[in-house]
Amino acid sequence: MAGELSISFWIPTAVLTAALVIKLPTIVRLWRDPLLRAVGGLLLLACAVFVFVAPSTIHWTNRVTGVPNISAPWVYSLLTAFCGSCLVLIIVWREGLADRSAATRRAIRRVVAVYSGVIVALWVLFALADVPVERLRDLDTYYVGTPFMREEILLYLLAHTVAVLIAFRLVWNWVRTDGLDAWLRWGLKSLGAGYGLNLGFDAAKLTAVVARWSGHDLDWLSTDLAPPVASVSAILIAVGFILPHAGQYLHGRWLIRLAHHELRPLYLLMRTVDDGGPAPLPRGGPEWRGGPEWRGGPEWRGGPEWRGGPELRLTRRETFIRDVLLTLARRLDERLRRRAHEAALELGYAPDEARALAAAVAILDAVEAGDHPAHVSCSTP
């Protein structure tokens, strides 16, 4: 059971650490962005919570400091700071950084003040409590009947429950807003599910505590049920904060690659017009034997320039197509284009589609007419 319990702590730690590592380059590159710094701080706090709440780390902390159960206020403080940072981040994320209102700033200051006060109170109560016996797994239920420690346990659970309830309400009110980006909506749903599970964590802990006060033993709710619930909740919250950023980034990259692919037929057609020979050999770098799209002749010997990123490759392809189209512009038959446009409209095509079809007809006619202008020198896309 101890091994399983440790796994329930280290799995979310690994997921949260992976999320932090994924975000770290962006955070470092855009360090001036307060929202990114807040996301990084929140993920760091979440990682710290699960590192220090593991039984092996609890024992190590108590042994190093020489104070029995000093891990309790330390873990409670990390968890409280995480709750406060979640609320601040959601408030800032929802309201935006560009034009925060006075009400938003007051809300942030209120959250920081309240949860900072809770952390101070946790340490004061621990200093007043008598907790000589080290408890690695069941401290909450073991000491819940002792003076000051009883108040400390209840304080951290109430602070956590209030933060989760507020965050849950903010997220689910936000997710019902019209016009949200799909990735943001899925991220908010993951956050809502994570905070919902956190309410289950609080319910299990509080039930076990109240049972102890009434003379019953439901410790398994606190020691066996609450930890895995918290682990799944942490994973969902990490996904909720990362999904909008990662999803939008990957979606943007996919659109760039899709545009590059969709321009290939037009690019190949323009290569039949731009038939002045192979592109010039780039200077430096290893030789590369390209495929048909990259060749100017039977065999094209290129350099590393073709290995540019997707944005650069798309720009090169678009530039190549525009340059060749400029050479065809004076040969386009405007009357044919207008007739094709009118015919497309009569067939029921939308205006934008009709214009695109008419342009394609005119370009194909110009290409098939032959007697093309001289080669236009440009870099291979």
CSV table of C-alpha atoms in Angstrom, one decimal:
chain,number,residue,atom,x,y,z
A,1,MET,CA,0.0,0.0,0.0
A,2,ALA,CA,2.9,2.4,0.8
A,3,GLY,CA,4.3,1.9,-2.7
A,4,GLU,CA,1.0,2.5,-4.3
A,5,LEU,CA,0.5,5.7,-2.2
A,6,SER,CA,3.9,7.0,-3.3
A,7,ILE,CA,3.1,6.4,-6.9
A,8,SER,CA,-0.1,8.4,-6.5
A,9,PHE,CA,2.1,11.4,-5.5
A,10,TRP,CA,5.0,11.0,-8.0
A,11,ILE,CA,2.8,10.5,-11.1
A,12,PRO,CA,1.2,14.0,-10.9
A,13,THR,CA,4.6,15.4,-10.0
A,14,ALA,CA,6.0,14.0,-13.2
A,15,VAL,CA,3.0,15.4,-15.2
A,16,LEU,CA,3.2,18.8,-13.6
A,17,THR,CA,7.0,18.9,-14.1
A,18,ALA,CA,6.5,18.0,-17.8
A,19,ALA,CA,4.0,20.8,-18.1
A,20,LEU,CA,6.4,23.2,-16.5
A,21,VAL,CA,9.3,22.1,-18.8
A,22,ILE,CA,7.0,22.5,-21.9
A,23,LYS,CA,6.1,26.1,-20.8
A,24,LEU,CA,9.6,27.1,-19.5
A,25,PRO,CA,11.1,28.2,-22.9
A,26,THR,CA,8.1,30.4,-23.5
A,27,ILE,CA,8.2,31.8,-20.0
A,28,VAL,CA,11.9,32.6,-20.3
A,29,ARG,CA,11.5,34.1,-23.8
A,30,LEU,CA,8.5,36.2,-22.7
A,31,TRP,CA,9.5,36.9,-19.1
A,32,ARG,CA,7.9,40.3,-19.1
A,33,ASP,CA,4.5,38.7,-19.6
A,34,PRO,CA,2.9,38.6,-16.1
A,35,LEU,CA,0.4,35.9,-17.2
A,36,LEU,CA,3.1,33.5,-18.3
A,37,ARG,CA,5.0,34.1,-15.1
A,38,ALA,CA,1.9,33.4,-13.1
A,39,VAL,CA,1.4,30.1,-15.0
A,40,GLY,CA,5.0,29.1,-14.3
A,41,GLY,CA,4.7,30.0,-10.6
A,42,LEU,CA,1.5,28.0,-10.3
A,43,LEU,CA,2.9,24.9,-11.9
A,44,LEU,CA,6.1,25.2,-9.7
A,45,LEU,CA,3.9,25.4,-6.6
A,46,ALA,CA,1.8,22.4,-7.7
A,47,CYS,CA,5.0,20.4,-8.2
A,48,ALA,CA,6.3,21.4,-4.8
A,49,VAL,CA,3.1,20.3,-3.1
A,50,PHE,CA,3.2,16.8,-4.5
A,51,VAL,CA,7.0,16.5,-3.9
A,52,PHE,CA,6.7,17.5,-0.2
A,53,VAL,CA,3.5,15.6,0.5
A,54,ALA,CA,5.0,12.2,-0.4
A,55,PRO,CA,5.6,10.1,2.8
A,56,SER,CA,9.3,9.7,2.0
A,57,THR,CA,9.8,13.4,1.6
A,58,ILE,CA,7.8,14.1,4.8
A,59,HIS,CA,10.1,11.8,6.8
A,60,TRP,CA,13.2,13.4,5.2
A,61,THR,CA,12.0,17.0,6.0
A,62,ASN,CA,11.3,16.1,9.6
A,63,ARG,CA,14.6,14.3,10.0
A,64,VAL,CA,16.7,17.2,8.4
A,65,THR,CA,15.0,19.9,10.5
A,66,GLY,CA,14.9,17.8,13.7
A,67,VAL,CA,11.3,19.0,14.3
A,68,PRO,CA,8.7,16.2,14.4
A,69,ASN,CA,5.9,16.8,11.9
A,70,ILE,CA,7.2,20.2,10.7
A,71,SER,CA,6.3,19.0,7.2
A,72,ALA,CA,2.6,19.6,8.2
A,73,PRO,CA,2.6,23.4,8.2
A,74,TRP,CA,5.1,23.4,5.3
A,75,VAL,CA,2.8,21.3,3.1
A,76,TYR,CA,-0.3,23.2,4.3
A,77,SER,CA,1.4,26.5,3.4
A,78,LEU,CA,2.4,25.2,-0.1
A,79,LEU,CA,-1.2,24.0,-0.7
A,80,THR,CA,-2.6,27.3,0.5
A,81,ALA,CA,-0.2,29.3,-1.7
A,82,PHE,CA,-1.2,27.1,-4.6
A,83,CYS,CA,-4.9,27.8,-3.9
A,84,GLY,CA,-4.3,31.6,-3.8
A,85,SER,CA,-2.2,31.6,-7.0
A,86,CYS,CA,-5.0,29.6,-8.8
A,87,LEU,CA,-7.5,32.3,-7.9
A,88,VAL,CA,-5.2,35.1,-8.9
A,89,LEU,CA,-4.4,33.5,-12.2
A,90,ILE,CA,-8.0,32.8,-13.1
A,91,ILE,CA,-9.0,36.4,-12.2
A,92,VAL,CA,-6.1,37.8,-14.3
A,93,TRP,CA,-6.6,35.3,-17.1
A,94,ARG,CA,-10.3,36.0,-17.4
A,95,GLU,CA,-10.1,39.8,-17.1
A,96,GLY,CA,-7.0,40.2,-19.2
A,97,LEU,CA,-3.8,42.2,-18.5
A,98,ALA,CA,-4.2,45.1,-20.9
A,99,ASP,CA,-6.9,47.0,-19.0
A,100,ARG,CA,-7.4,45.6,-15.6
A,101,SER,CA,-10.2,47.5,-13.7
A,102,ALA,CA,-9.9,48.8,-10.1
A,103,ALA,CA,-12.3,46.0,-9.0
A,104,THR,CA,-10.0,43.4,-10.5
A,105,ARG,CA,-6.9,44.8,-8.8
A,106,ARG,CA,-8.9,44.9,-5.5
A,107,ALA,CA,-9.9,41.3,-5.9
A,108,ILE,CA,-6.3,40.2,-6.5
A,109,ARG,CA,-5.1,42.2,-3.4
A,110,ARG,CA,-7.8,40.6,-1.3
A,111,VAL,CA,-6.9,37.1,-2.4
A,112,VAL,CA,-3.2,37.7,-1.7
A,113,ALA,CA,-3.9,39.2,1.7
A,114,VAL,CA,-6.3,36.5,2.9
A,115,TYR,CA,-4.2,33.6,1.8
A,116,SER,CA,-1.0,35.2,3.1
A,117,GLY,CA,-2.8,35.6,6.4
A,118,VAL,CA,-3.8,32.0,6.4
A,119,ILE,CA,-0.2,30.8,5.9
A,120,VAL,CA,1.0,33.0,8.8
A,121,ALA,CA,-1.8,31.6,11.0
A,122,LEU,CA,-0.8,28.0,10.1
A,123,TRP,CA,2.7,28.5,11.4
A,124,VAL,CA,1.5,30.2,14.6
A,125,LEU,CA,-0.9,27.4,15.3
A,126,PHE,CA,1.8,24.8,14.7
A,127,ALA,CA,4.2,26.6,17.1
A,128,LEU,CA,1.5,26.4,19.8
A,129,ALA,CA,0.5,22.8,19.1
A,130,ASP,CA,2.1,19.7,20.8
A,131,VAL,CA,2.8,17.1,18.0
A,132,PRO,CA,5.6,14.9,19.3
A,133,VAL,CA,4.8,11.7,17.4
A,134,GLU,CA,5.7,11.7,13.6
A,135,ARG,CA,2.8,10.7,11.4
A,136,LEU,CA,3.6,10.2,7.7
A,137,ARG,CA,0.1,9.4,6.3
A,138,ASP,CA,-2.6,10.0,8.9
A,139,LEU,CA,-1.5,13.2,10.6
A,140,ASP,CA,-4.8,15.0,9.9
A,141,THR,CA,-6.9,12.3,11.6
A,142,TYR,CA,-4.4,11.4,14.3
A,143,TYR,CA,-4.0,15.0,15.7
A,144,VAL,CA,-7.4,16.4,14.8
A,145,GLY,CA,-8.5,16.2,18.5
A,146,THR,CA,-5.5,18.0,19.9
A,147,PRO,CA,-5.5,21.8,20.8
A,148,PHE,CA,-4.2,24.2,18.1
A,149,MET,CA,-3.5,21.3,15.7
A,150,ARG,CA,-7.2,20.8,15.4
A,151,GLU,CA,-7.6,24.5,14.4
A,152,GLU,CA,-4.7,24.2,11.9
A,153,ILE,CA,-6.1,21.2,10.1
A,154,LEU,CA,-9.6,22.8,9.9
A,155,LEU,CA,-8.1,26.1,8.7
A,156,TYR,CA,-6.2,24.6,5.8
A,157,LEU,CA,-9.1,22.5,4.7
A,158,LEU,CA,-11.5,25.4,4.8
A,159,ALA,CA,-9.1,27.7,3.0
A,160,HIS,CA,-8.6,25.0,0.3
A,161,THR,CA,-12.4,24.3,0.0
A,162,VAL,CA,-13.2,28.0,-0.3
A,163,ALA,CA,-10.6,28.5,-3.0
A,164,VAL,CA,-11.7,25.5,-4.9
A,165,LEU,CA,-15.4,26.5,-4.8
A,166,ILE,CA,-14.6,30.0,-6.0
A,167,ALA,CA,-12.3,28.7,-8.8
A,168,PHE,CA,-14.9,26.1,-9.8
A,169,ARG,CA,-17.6,28.8,-10.0
A,170,LEU,CA,-15.4,31.2,-12.0
A,171,VAL,CA,-14.3,28.5,-14.5
A,172,TRP,CA,-17.8,27.1,-15.2
A,173,ASN,CA,-19.3,30.6,-15.5
A,174,TRP,CA,-16.5,31.4,-18.0
A,175,VAL,CA,-16.8,28.2,-20.0
A,176,ARG,CA,-20.4,29.0,-20.8
A,177,THR,CA,-19.4,32.3,-22.4
A,178,ASP,CA,-20.0,32.6,-26.1
A,179,GLY,CA,-17.2,33.1,-28.6
A,180,LEU,CA,-14.5,31.2,-26.8
A,181,ASP,CA,-11.6,29.6,-28.7
A,182,ALA,CA,-12.1,25.8,-28.8
A,183,TRP,CA,-8.8,25.1,-27.2
A,184,LEU,CA,-9.6,27.5,-24.4
A,185,ARG,CA,-13.0,26.0,-23.8
A,186,TRP,CA,-11.5,22.5,-23.5
A,187,GLY,CA,-8.9,23.8,-21.2
A,188,LEU,CA,-11.5,25.4,-19.0
A,189,LYS,CA,-13.5,22.1,-19.0
A,190,SER,CA,-10.4,20.3,-17.8
A,191,LEU,CA,-9.8,22.9,-15.1
A,192,GLY,CA,-13.5,22.6,-14.0
A,193,ALA,CA,-13.2,18.8,-13.8
A,194,GLY,CA,-10.0,19.2,-11.8
A,195,TYR,CA,-11.5,21.6,-9.3
A,196,GLY,CA,-14.6,19.4,-9.1
A,197,LEU,CA,-12.4,16.5,-8.0
A,198,ASN,CA,-10.7,18.8,-5.5
A,199,LEU,CA,-14.1,19.2,-3.9
A,200,GLY,CA,-14.1,15.5,-3.6
A,201,PHE,CA,-10.7,15.6,-1.9
A,202,ASP,CA,-12.0,18.2,0.6
A,203,ALA,CA,-15.2,16.2,1.2
A,204,ALA,CA,-13.2,13.0,2.0
A,205,LYS,CA,-10.8,14.8,4.4
A,206,LEU,CA,-13.5,16.8,6.2
A,207,THR,CA,-15.7,13.6,6.5
A,208,ALA,CA,-12.8,11.7,8.1
A,209,VAL,CA,-12.1,14.6,10.5
A,210,VAL,CA,-15.7,15.0,11.6
A,211,ALA,CA,-16.0,11.2,12.0
A,212,ARG,CA,-13.0,11.4,14.4
A,213,TRP,CA,-14.7,14.1,16.4
A,214,SER,CA,-17.8,12.0,16.7
A,215,GLY,CA,-15.9,8.9,17.8
A,216,HIS,CA,-16.0,7.0,14.5
A,217,ASP,CA,-13.2,5.7,12.4
A,218,LEU,CA,-13.3,6.7,8.7
A,219,ASP,CA,-9.6,7.4,8.4
A,220,TRP,CA,-9.5,5.5,5.1
A,221,LEU,CA,-11.2,8.4,3.4
A,222,SER,CA,-8.2,10.6,4.3
A,223,THR,CA,-5.4,8.2,3.9
A,224,ASP,CA,-6.6,5.9,1.0
A,225,LEU,CA,-9.2,7.9,-1.0
A,226,ALA,CA,-8.1,11.5,-0.8
A,227,PRO,CA,-4.5,11.1,-2.2
A,228,PRO,CA,-5.4,9.5,-5.6
A,229,VAL,CA,-8.3,11.9,-6.0
A,230,ALA,CA,-5.9,14.8,-5.5
A,231,SER,CA,-3.5,13.2,-8.0
A,232,VAL,CA,-6.1,13.0,-10.8
A,233,SER,CA,-7.2,16.5,-9.9
A,234,ALA,CA,-3.7,17.9,-10.3
A,235,ILE,CA,-3.3,16.2,-13.7
A,236,LEU,CA,-6.5,17.7,-14.9
A,237,ILE,CA,-5.6,21.2,-13.6
A,238,ALA,CA,-2.2,21.0,-15.3
A,239,VAL,CA,-3.8,20.0,-18.6
A,240,GLY,CA,-6.3,22.8,-18.2
A,241,PHE,CA,-3.7,25.4,-17.9
A,242,ILE,CA,-1.4,24.0,-20.7
A,243,LEU,CA,-4.0,22.9,-23.2
A,244,PRO,CA,-5.1,26.4,-24.5
A,245,HIS,CA,-1.5,27.5,-25.1
A,246,ALA,CA,-0.2,24.2,-26.5
A,247,GLY,CA,-3.3,23.6,-28.5
A,248,GLN,CA,-3.3,27.1,-30.1
A,249,TYR,CA,0.4,26.7,-30.9
A,250,LEU,CA,0.0,23.3,-32.5
A,251,HIS,CA,-3.1,24.4,-34.4
A,252,GLY,CA,-1.2,27.4,-35.8
A,253,ARG,CA,1.7,25.1,-36.9
A,254,TRP,CA,-0.8,22.7,-38.5
A,255,LEU,CA,-2.4,25.6,-40.5
A,256,ILE,CA,1.0,26.7,-41.8
A,257,ARG,CA,1.9,23.2,-42.9
A,258,LEU,CA,-1.6,22.8,-44.5
A,259,ALA,CA,-1.3,26.0,-46.4
A,260,HIS,CA,2.2,24.9,-47.6
A,261,HIS,CA,0.7,21.6,-48.8
A,262,GLU,CA,-2.3,23.2,-50.5
A,263,LEU,CA,-0.1,25.6,-52.4
A,264,ARG,CA,1.9,22.7,-53.9
A,265,PRO,CA,-0.2,22.2,-57.1
A,266,LEU,CA,0.0,25.9,-57.9
A,267,TYR,CA,3.8,25.9,-57.1
A,268,LEU,CA,4.4,23.0,-59.5
A,269,LEU,CA,2.4,24.8,-62.1
A,270,MET,CA,4.5,27.9,-61.7
A,271,ARG,CA,7.6,25.8,-62.0
A,272,THR,CA,6.6,24.9,-65.5
A,273,VAL,CA,6.5,28.6,-66.3
A,274,ASP,CA,9.7,29.4,-64.4
A,275,ASP,CA,11.8,27.1,-66.6
A,276,GLY,CA,15.0,29.0,-66.9
A,277,GLY,CA,17.0,26.2,-65.3
A,278,PRO,CA,17.9,25.0,-61.8
A,279,ALA,CA,18.0,27.4,-58.8
A,280,PRO,CA,21.5,28.7,-57.9
A,281,LEU,CA,23.5,26.5,-55.6
A,282,PRO,CA,23.3,27.9,-52.0
A,283,ARG,CA,26.6,28.7,-50.5
A,284,GLY,CA,28.0,26.4,-47.8
A,285,GLY,CA,26.5,23.4,-46.0
A,286,PRO,CA,26.3,19.8,-46.9
A,287,GLU,CA,25.0,18.8,-50.3
A,288,TRP,CA,21.5,17.5,-50.6
A,289,ARG,CA,19.8,15.6,-53.4
A,290,GLY,CA,16.3,16.9,-53.6
A,291,GLY,CA,13.1,15.4,-54.8
A,292,PRO,CA,11.1,16.5,-57.9
A,293,GLU,CA,9.6,19.5,-56.2
A,294,TRP,CA,13.0,20.9,-55.3
A,295,ARG,CA,14.8,20.1,-58.6
A,296,GLY,CA,15.4,22.6,-61.3
A,297,GLY,CA,16.8,19.9,-63.6
A,298,PRO,CA,17.4,16.1,-63.6
A,299,GLU,CA,19.4,16.5,-60.4
A,300,TRP,CA,19.5,19.5,-58.2
A,301,ARG,CA,22.3,20.0,-55.7
A,302,GLY,CA,21.0,22.1,-52.9
A,303,GLY,CA,22.2,23.3,-49.5
A,304,PRO,CA,20.7,23.6,-46.0
A,305,GLU,CA,18.4,26.5,-46.9
A,306,TRP,CA,15.6,24.2,-47.8
A,307,ARG,CA,15.5,23.1,-44.1
A,308,GLY,CA,14.0,26.3,-42.9
A,309,GLY,CA,11.1,26.2,-40.5
A,310,PRO,CA,7.5,25.8,-41.7
A,311,GLU,CA,6.9,29.6,-41.6
A,312,LEU,CA,10.0,30.3,-43.8
A,313,ARG,CA,9.1,27.5,-46.2
A,314,LEU,CA,5.6,28.8,-46.6
A,315,THR,CA,6.9,32.3,-47.2
A,316,ARG,CA,9.4,31.1,-49.8
A,317,ARG,CA,6.7,29.2,-51.6
A,318,GLU,CA,4.3,32.2,-51.5
A,319,THR,CA,7.1,34.5,-52.7
A,320,PHE,CA,8.0,32.2,-55.6
A,321,ILE,CA,4.3,31.9,-56.7
A,322,ARG,CA,3.8,35.7,-56.5
A,323,ASP,CA,7.0,36.4,-58.5
A,324,VAL,CA,6.0,34.1,-61.3
A,325,LEU,CA,2.4,35.3,-61.3
A,326,LEU,CA,3.8,38.8,-61.9
A,327,THR,CA,5.5,37.6,-65.1
A,328,LEU,CA,2.1,36.2,-66.2
A,329,ALA,CA,0.1,39.2,-65.3
A,330,ARG,CA,0.3,40.9,-68.7
A,331,ARG,CA,-0.8,37.7,-70.4
A,332,LEU,CA,-4.0,37.2,-68.4
A,333,ASP,CA,-7.2,37.4,-70.4
A,334,GLU,CA,-9.4,39.6,-68.4
A,335,ARG,CA,-12.4,38.9,-70.6
A,336,LEU,CA,-12.0,35.1,-70.0
A,337,ARG,CA,-11.7,35.8,-66.3
A,338,ARG,CA,-14.9,37.8,-66.2
A,339,ARG,CA,-16.8,35.1,-68.2
A,340,ALA,CA,-15.5,32.4,-65.9
A,341,HIS,CA,-16.5,34.5,-62.8
A,342,GLU,CA,-20.0,35.0,-64.2
A,343,ALA,CA,-20.4,31.3,-65.1
A,344,ALA,CA,-19.2,30.3,-61.6
A,345,LEU,CA,-21.8,32.6,-60.0
A,346,GLU,CA,-24.5,31.2,-62.2
A,347,LEU,CA,-23.6,27.7,-61.1
A,348,GLY,CA,-24.2,28.7,-57.5
A,349,TYR,CA,-20.7,29.2,-56.2
A,350,ALA,CA,-20.1,31.8,-53.4
A,351,PRO,CA,-18.5,35.1,-54.5
A,352,ASP,CA,-15.1,34.3,-53.0
A,353,GLU,CA,-15.1,30.8,-54.6
A,354,ALA,CA,-16.2,32.3,-57.9
A,355,ARG,CA,-13.4,34.8,-57.9
A,356,ALA,CA,-10.9,32.0,-57.1
A,357,LEU,CA,-12.2,29.8,-59.9
A,358,ALA,CA,-12.1,32.6,-62.4
A,359,ALA,CA,-8.5,33.5,-61.4
A,360,ALA,CA,-7.5,29.8,-61.8
A,361,VAL,CA,-9.1,29.6,-65.3
A,362,ALA,CA,-7.2,32.8,-66.4
A,363,ILE,CA,-3.9,31.5,-65.0
A,364,LEU,CA,-4.2,28.1,-66.7
A,365,ASP,CA,-5.0,29.8,-69.9
A,366,ALA,CA,-2.0,32.1,-69.7
A,367,VAL,CA,0.3,29.1,-68.8
A,368,GLU,CA,-1.1,27.0,-71.8
A,369,ALA,CA,-0.7,30.0,-74.2
A,370,GLY,CA,3.1,29.5,-74.1
A,371,ASP,CA,5.7,32.0,-75.1
A,372,HIS,CA,6.4,32.8,-71.5
A,373,PRO,CA,8.7,35.6,-70.2
A,374,ALA,CA,12.2,34.9,-69.1
A,375,HIS,CA,13.1,33.0,-65.9
A,376,VAL,CA,12.6,34.9,-62.7
A,377,SER,CA,15.4,34.2,-60.2
A,378,CYS,CA,14.2,33.4,-56.7
A,379,SER,CA,15.1,31.1,-53.8
A,380,THR,CA,13.5,27.6,-53.8
A,381,PRO,CA,10.6,27.4,-51.4
